[in-house]
């Protein structure tokens, strides 16, 4: 059966949910093998096996963590050559997309970024993307048969199919070219206690309509264990960090539920959230463009609506 390589997204061996999603998708098009870069592969092996990984290729070389993304692309290209993988699935993060682009150049594989679905149709890989701010759905198939695909988080519900993965160490030496951009320092992001924006199943976002007071947005998000996002107008005003911006020039999110509070629904904002499965908006202007794309709209002042919604969620939990 054709090998499908999945680049594992993890923090010190703690595997992120996106990897379980990628392994679930990989099983549709072939036999998944995980590629684990960094330390603590043992901590990850159980979860990777649970989602059907047949092999775990792992490498803990400092060259993979001390430099920017080029060594990762080189190692993946080495594994593609060894396994003749039909596809490589990578999480759609900014880093993942750069690794994917470099890998596609090295292997000559087709490249698809930001896929929201990947299927096997008559033995061919078919990907789905949502483009032009969600106005078009594009289906693609790699003309050369093989593909490097970055997949957006929340594109498939993770499904278990237990396997006993074989741990395979990989010998790797980065090229001189790959060692030209060294990471000199890194510091962990301050923890908010909320889920990571791009991975969260629920996102509650605030816009200019908050007037700079995000407390009601945060309270509602916390009642749902959701991540908090923001429009560019809100982050440009300094009301929320730039890392929380959702949209064309911010983060792309695709949660099960997106709640837009005091956000008008400009095309650049839609570009980052329109693939959300269910969209709710709270806006006091019933003509706001956001209402064109919602599944459920509330016309009202967010400072009156959100506290009631928060209380209702809390009391339903008992
Ligand atoms: C190149 C480019 C890239 C961009 N990238 C992004 C991007 O990545 N993300 C992004 O978001 N934007 C982006 N923008 C900006 C975008 O065009 C909009 O300006 C921005 O999204 C507007 O943010 P907003 O909806 O919060 O504000 P506004 O458009 O001002 O809307 C505020 C809304 O809040 C409502 N409101 C006011 N008070 C209340 C209240 N008390 N209760 C309920 N509703 C209330 C109003 O009715 C209004 O609809 C980009 C623009 C450009 C040119």
XYZ file of C-alpha atoms and ligand atoms in Angstrom:
371
model
C 0.000 0.000 0.000
C 1.201 3.533 -0.788
C 2.999 5.290 2.064
C 1.666 8.642 3.257
C 4.055 10.615 5.475
C 2.587 12.820 8.215
C 4.778 15.494 9.816
C 4.000 15.357 13.550
C 3.111 18.642 15.232
C 4.175 18.387 18.869
C 5.619 20.233 21.814
C 8.261 18.159 23.635
C 6.515 14.935 22.611
C 2.990 16.164 23.416
C 1.194 15.592 20.122
C -1.267 18.243 18.968
C -4.803 17.312 17.824
C -3.999 18.388 14.255
C -1.703 15.352 13.939
C -4.559 12.964 14.832
C -6.611 14.710 12.123
C -3.806 14.315 9.565
C -3.367 10.615 10.383
C -7.134 10.108 9.946
C -6.963 11.812 6.535
C -3.792 9.912 5.569
C -5.627 6.582 5.992
C -8.001 7.582 3.180
C -5.180 7.711 0.647
C -2.693 5.124 1.868
C -0.766 3.784 4.846
C 0.242 6.518 7.293
C 3.758 6.817 8.702
C 4.607 9.593 11.134
C 7.709 11.754 10.951
C 8.689 12.918 14.432
C 11.384 15.576 14.701
C 12.933 16.435 18.076
C 13.056 14.836 21.530
C 10.608 12.572 23.412
C 9.398 10.328 20.608
C 8.421 7.688 23.202
C 5.897 10.086 24.716
C 4.243 10.457 21.302
C 4.326 6.822 20.146
C 1.079 5.715 21.857
C -1.065 8.463 20.407
C 0.470 8.099 16.935
C -0.270 4.358 17.046
C -3.832 4.987 18.207
C -4.543 6.940 15.017
C -3.096 4.290 12.711
C 0.568 5.214 12.261
C 2.344 2.105 10.923
C 5.855 3.503 11.342
C 7.351 6.416 13.222
C 10.448 7.845 11.592
C 12.238 9.923 14.211
C 15.287 12.106 14.384
C 16.518 14.137 17.339
C 19.387 15.900 15.552
C 20.078 19.378 16.932
C 20.306 20.528 13.309
C 16.509 20.221 13.098
C 15.856 22.482 16.046
C 18.831 24.859 15.915
C 18.080 26.179 12.418
C 15.033 27.495 10.582
C 12.894 25.195 8.435
C 15.336 24.116 5.673
C 16.707 21.034 7.534
C 13.133 19.781 8.090
C 12.447 19.974 4.344
C 15.728 18.159 3.613
C 14.934 15.349 6.040
C 11.427 14.921 4.610
C 12.861 14.851 1.070
C 15.261 12.102 2.209
C 12.312 10.079 3.580
C 10.237 10.648 0.442
C 13.114 9.187 -1.606
C 13.423 6.188 0.754
C 9.706 5.381 1.024
C 8.418 6.617 -2.379
C 5.600 8.216 -0.366
C 2.577 9.091 -2.478
C 1.807 12.120 -0.301
C 3.192 14.153 2.578
C 0.670 15.793 4.923
C 1.790 18.806 6.953
C -0.191 21.080 9.320
C -1.165 24.412 7.705
C 0.874 26.630 9.989
C 3.160 29.360 8.597
C 6.154 27.108 9.358
C 4.384 24.042 7.921
C 3.644 25.890 4.689
C 7.266 26.925 4.282
C 8.465 23.365 4.887
C 5.862 22.129 2.354
C 6.904 24.606 -0.331
C 10.589 23.725 0.005
C 9.787 20.013 0.034
C 7.672 20.299 -3.122
C 10.572 22.015 -4.928
C 13.013 19.320 -3.772
C 10.777 16.362 -4.712
C 8.943 17.735 -7.758
C 5.651 16.799 -6.064
C 2.515 18.882 -6.554
C 1.847 21.386 -3.750
C -1.526 22.223 -2.208
C -1.741 24.550 0.794
C -4.635 25.183 3.177
C -6.637 22.126 2.110
C -9.893 21.678 4.028
C -10.457 18.159 2.731
C -8.395 15.389 1.133
C -9.993 12.324 -0.446
C -9.038 9.432 -2.672
C -11.230 9.378 -5.785
C -10.676 6.511 -8.243
C -7.176 6.087 -6.822
C -6.284 9.781 -7.283
C -5.708 12.288 -4.501
C -8.320 15.051 -4.605
C -7.969 18.071 -2.316
C -10.499 20.782 -1.506
C -9.593 24.411 -0.782
C -11.795 27.352 0.084
C -10.425 30.420 -1.767
C -11.113 34.128 -2.379
C -12.461 34.634 1.131
C -14.552 31.498 0.869
C -16.357 32.639 -2.307
C -15.107 29.605 -4.271
C -14.466 25.973 -3.450
C -11.601 24.540 -5.491
C -10.925 20.849 -6.028
C -7.443 19.866 -7.254
C -5.616 16.717 -8.156
C -1.815 16.595 -8.511
C -0.972 16.149 -12.192
C 2.138 14.130 -11.263
C 0.174 11.839 -8.951
C 2.120 12.674 -5.780
C 1.554 15.677 -3.556
C 2.706 17.687 -0.574
C -0.438 18.953 1.153
C -0.850 21.310 4.081
C -4.165 20.754 5.835
C -6.025 23.293 7.964
C -6.810 22.314 11.559
C -10.337 20.959 12.184
C -10.644 19.627 8.611
C -11.524 16.106 9.765
C -12.775 14.663 13.050
C -9.958 12.427 14.377
C -10.901 8.738 14.225
C -8.901 6.038 15.953
C -7.669 2.902 14.210
C -5.060 1.372 16.505
C -1.776 0.092 15.063
C 1.561 -0.983 16.568
C 3.971 1.530 15.043
C 7.546 0.487 14.372
C 10.039 3.095 15.621
C 12.620 3.814 12.920
C 15.537 6.162 13.709
C 16.678 8.331 10.806
C 20.306 9.326 10.149
C 20.362 12.881 8.947
C 22.972 15.510 8.157
C 21.813 18.923 7.047
C 23.486 20.545 4.030
C 25.724 23.600 4.473
C 22.995 25.700 2.842
C 20.434 24.534 5.429
C 22.733 25.716 8.207
C 22.810 29.365 7.160
C 19.935 30.654 9.350
C 20.460 29.706 12.984
C 17.865 30.323 15.706
C 19.631 32.411 18.332
C 16.839 32.684 20.937
C 13.270 31.657 21.488
C 10.867 32.228 24.355
C 7.545 30.486 25.038
C 4.374 32.511 24.553
C 2.699 33.661 27.760
C -0.022 31.132 28.598
C -3.607 32.417 28.617
C -5.100 29.101 29.733
C -7.262 29.168 26.589
C -6.872 26.822 23.630
C -4.595 27.783 20.731
C -6.572 29.934 18.275
C -5.950 27.899 15.119
C -6.664 24.554 16.810
C -9.673 25.494 18.954
C -13.016 23.810 18.303
C -14.772 27.069 19.258
C -13.549 30.629 18.641
C -15.233 33.754 20.002
C -13.927 36.938 18.368
C -14.366 40.602 19.171
C -14.148 43.592 16.870
C -14.391 47.354 16.939
C -17.875 46.951 18.419
C -16.283 45.994 21.743
C -15.028 49.574 22.038
C -11.851 48.040 23.526
C -13.563 46.140 26.335
C -13.051 42.432 25.631
C -14.216 41.200 29.059
C -17.674 40.079 27.839
C -16.106 38.345 24.829
C -13.580 36.592 27.112
C -16.235 35.578 29.660
C -18.380 34.033 26.927
C -15.349 32.308 25.393
C -14.336 30.876 28.790
C -17.848 29.537 29.422
C -17.469 27.555 26.170
C -13.749 26.731 26.695
C -13.130 28.638 23.471
C -10.198 30.596 22.073
C -10.479 34.378 21.719
C -9.891 36.032 18.346
C -10.053 39.630 17.184
C -10.592 41.665 14.046
C -7.796 43.765 12.642
C -9.580 46.928 13.719
C -9.425 45.677 17.311
C -5.765 44.651 17.221
C -4.699 47.790 15.341
C -6.346 49.813 18.110
C -4.127 47.947 20.597
C -7.128 46.297 22.308
C -5.939 42.751 21.715
C -2.594 41.176 20.694
C -1.748 40.896 16.989
C -1.285 37.132 17.462
C -5.076 36.924 17.964
C -5.991 38.580 14.657
C -8.262 36.468 12.462
C -8.345 37.136 8.732
C -6.455 37.494 5.495
C -3.424 39.040 7.166
C -4.052 37.313 10.481
C -4.687 33.696 11.409
C -6.870 31.323 9.418
C -9.282 29.479 11.680
C -11.708 26.718 10.835
C -13.429 25.761 14.095
C -16.689 23.886 14.622
C -18.208 27.147 15.899
C -17.143 30.763 15.258
C -18.865 33.602 17.120
C -18.210 37.108 15.733
C -19.059 39.853 18.240
C -19.136 43.480 17.091
C -17.450 42.571 13.801
C -18.871 43.941 10.536
C -17.709 41.063 8.308
C -15.264 42.766 5.936
C -13.970 40.481 3.185
C -10.493 40.407 4.748
C -11.963 39.151 8.031
C -14.125 36.554 6.267
C -11.009 35.210 4.535
C -9.812 33.897 7.881
C -12.993 32.369 9.268
C -15.412 31.526 6.497
C -14.585 27.799 6.543
C -15.872 27.575 10.139
C -18.546 24.887 10.326
C -21.150 27.030 12.131
C -21.027 30.831 12.283
C -22.890 33.046 14.741
C -22.748 36.848 14.812
C -23.797 39.380 17.408
C -24.062 42.851 15.900
C -26.283 45.791 16.680
C -26.590 46.734 12.990
C -28.973 44.364 11.213
C -27.481 45.465 7.849
C -23.945 44.379 8.827
C -22.416 42.221 6.033
C -21.493 39.506 8.556
C -25.186 38.519 8.624
C -24.904 37.378 4.966
C -22.862 34.353 5.980
C -24.123 33.385 9.406
C -26.009 30.275 10.434
C -27.500 32.207 13.348
C -27.542 35.955 13.809
C -28.354 38.048 16.871
C -29.174 41.719 16.279
C -28.285 43.411 19.533
C -25.729 45.112 21.725
C -22.971 42.634 22.578
C -22.745 44.056 26.109
C -26.360 42.981 26.670
C -26.356 39.757 24.631
C -23.066 38.117 25.690
C -23.621 38.172 29.489
C -27.023 36.490 28.977
C -25.468 33.893 26.686
C -22.656 33.298 29.211
C -25.155 32.801 32.050
C -27.218 30.429 29.896
C -24.147 28.317 29.036
C -23.050 28.210 32.683
C -26.489 27.250 33.984
C -26.864 24.541 31.321
C -23.661 23.014 32.728
C -25.252 23.036 36.184
C -4.895 44.422 2.999
C -5.863 44.341 4.146
C -5.798 43.232 4.976
C -6.697 43.123 6.050
N -6.634 42.019 6.874
C -7.566 41.876 7.845
C -7.588 40.729 8.681
O -6.744 39.833 8.579
N -8.557 40.634 9.621
C -9.520 41.602 9.786
O -10.378 41.453 10.673
N -9.512 42.697 9.022
C -8.554 42.875 8.076
N -8.551 44.011 7.350
C -9.432 45.137 7.764
C -10.853 44.990 7.295
O -10.991 45.549 5.996
C -11.821 45.722 8.265
O -11.426 47.044 8.364
C -11.867 45.124 9.648
O -12.096 43.728 9.570
C -12.993 45.771 10.425
O -13.004 45.303 11.727
P -14.360 45.320 12.572
O -15.371 44.488 11.879
O -13.998 44.949 13.970
O -14.735 46.855 12.590
P -15.893 47.626 11.858
O -15.916 47.351 10.407
O -15.789 49.045 12.310
O -17.212 46.977 12.453
C -17.606 47.090 13.790
C -18.985 46.438 13.895
O -19.373 46.408 15.256
C -20.765 46.699 15.324
N -20.999 47.198 16.700
C -20.618 48.395 17.216
N -20.936 48.453 18.530
C -21.546 47.278 18.829
C -22.101 46.730 20.024
N -22.073 47.415 21.186
N -22.668 45.504 19.976
C -22.717 44.803 18.810
N -22.184 45.273 17.647
C -21.604 46.483 17.670
C -21.021 47.685 14.228
O -22.393 47.617 13.831
C -20.079 47.173 13.131
O -20.742 46.266 12.265
C -7.661 44.151 6.277
C -7.709 45.246 5.416
C -6.814 45.336 4.371
C -6.905 46.533 3.453
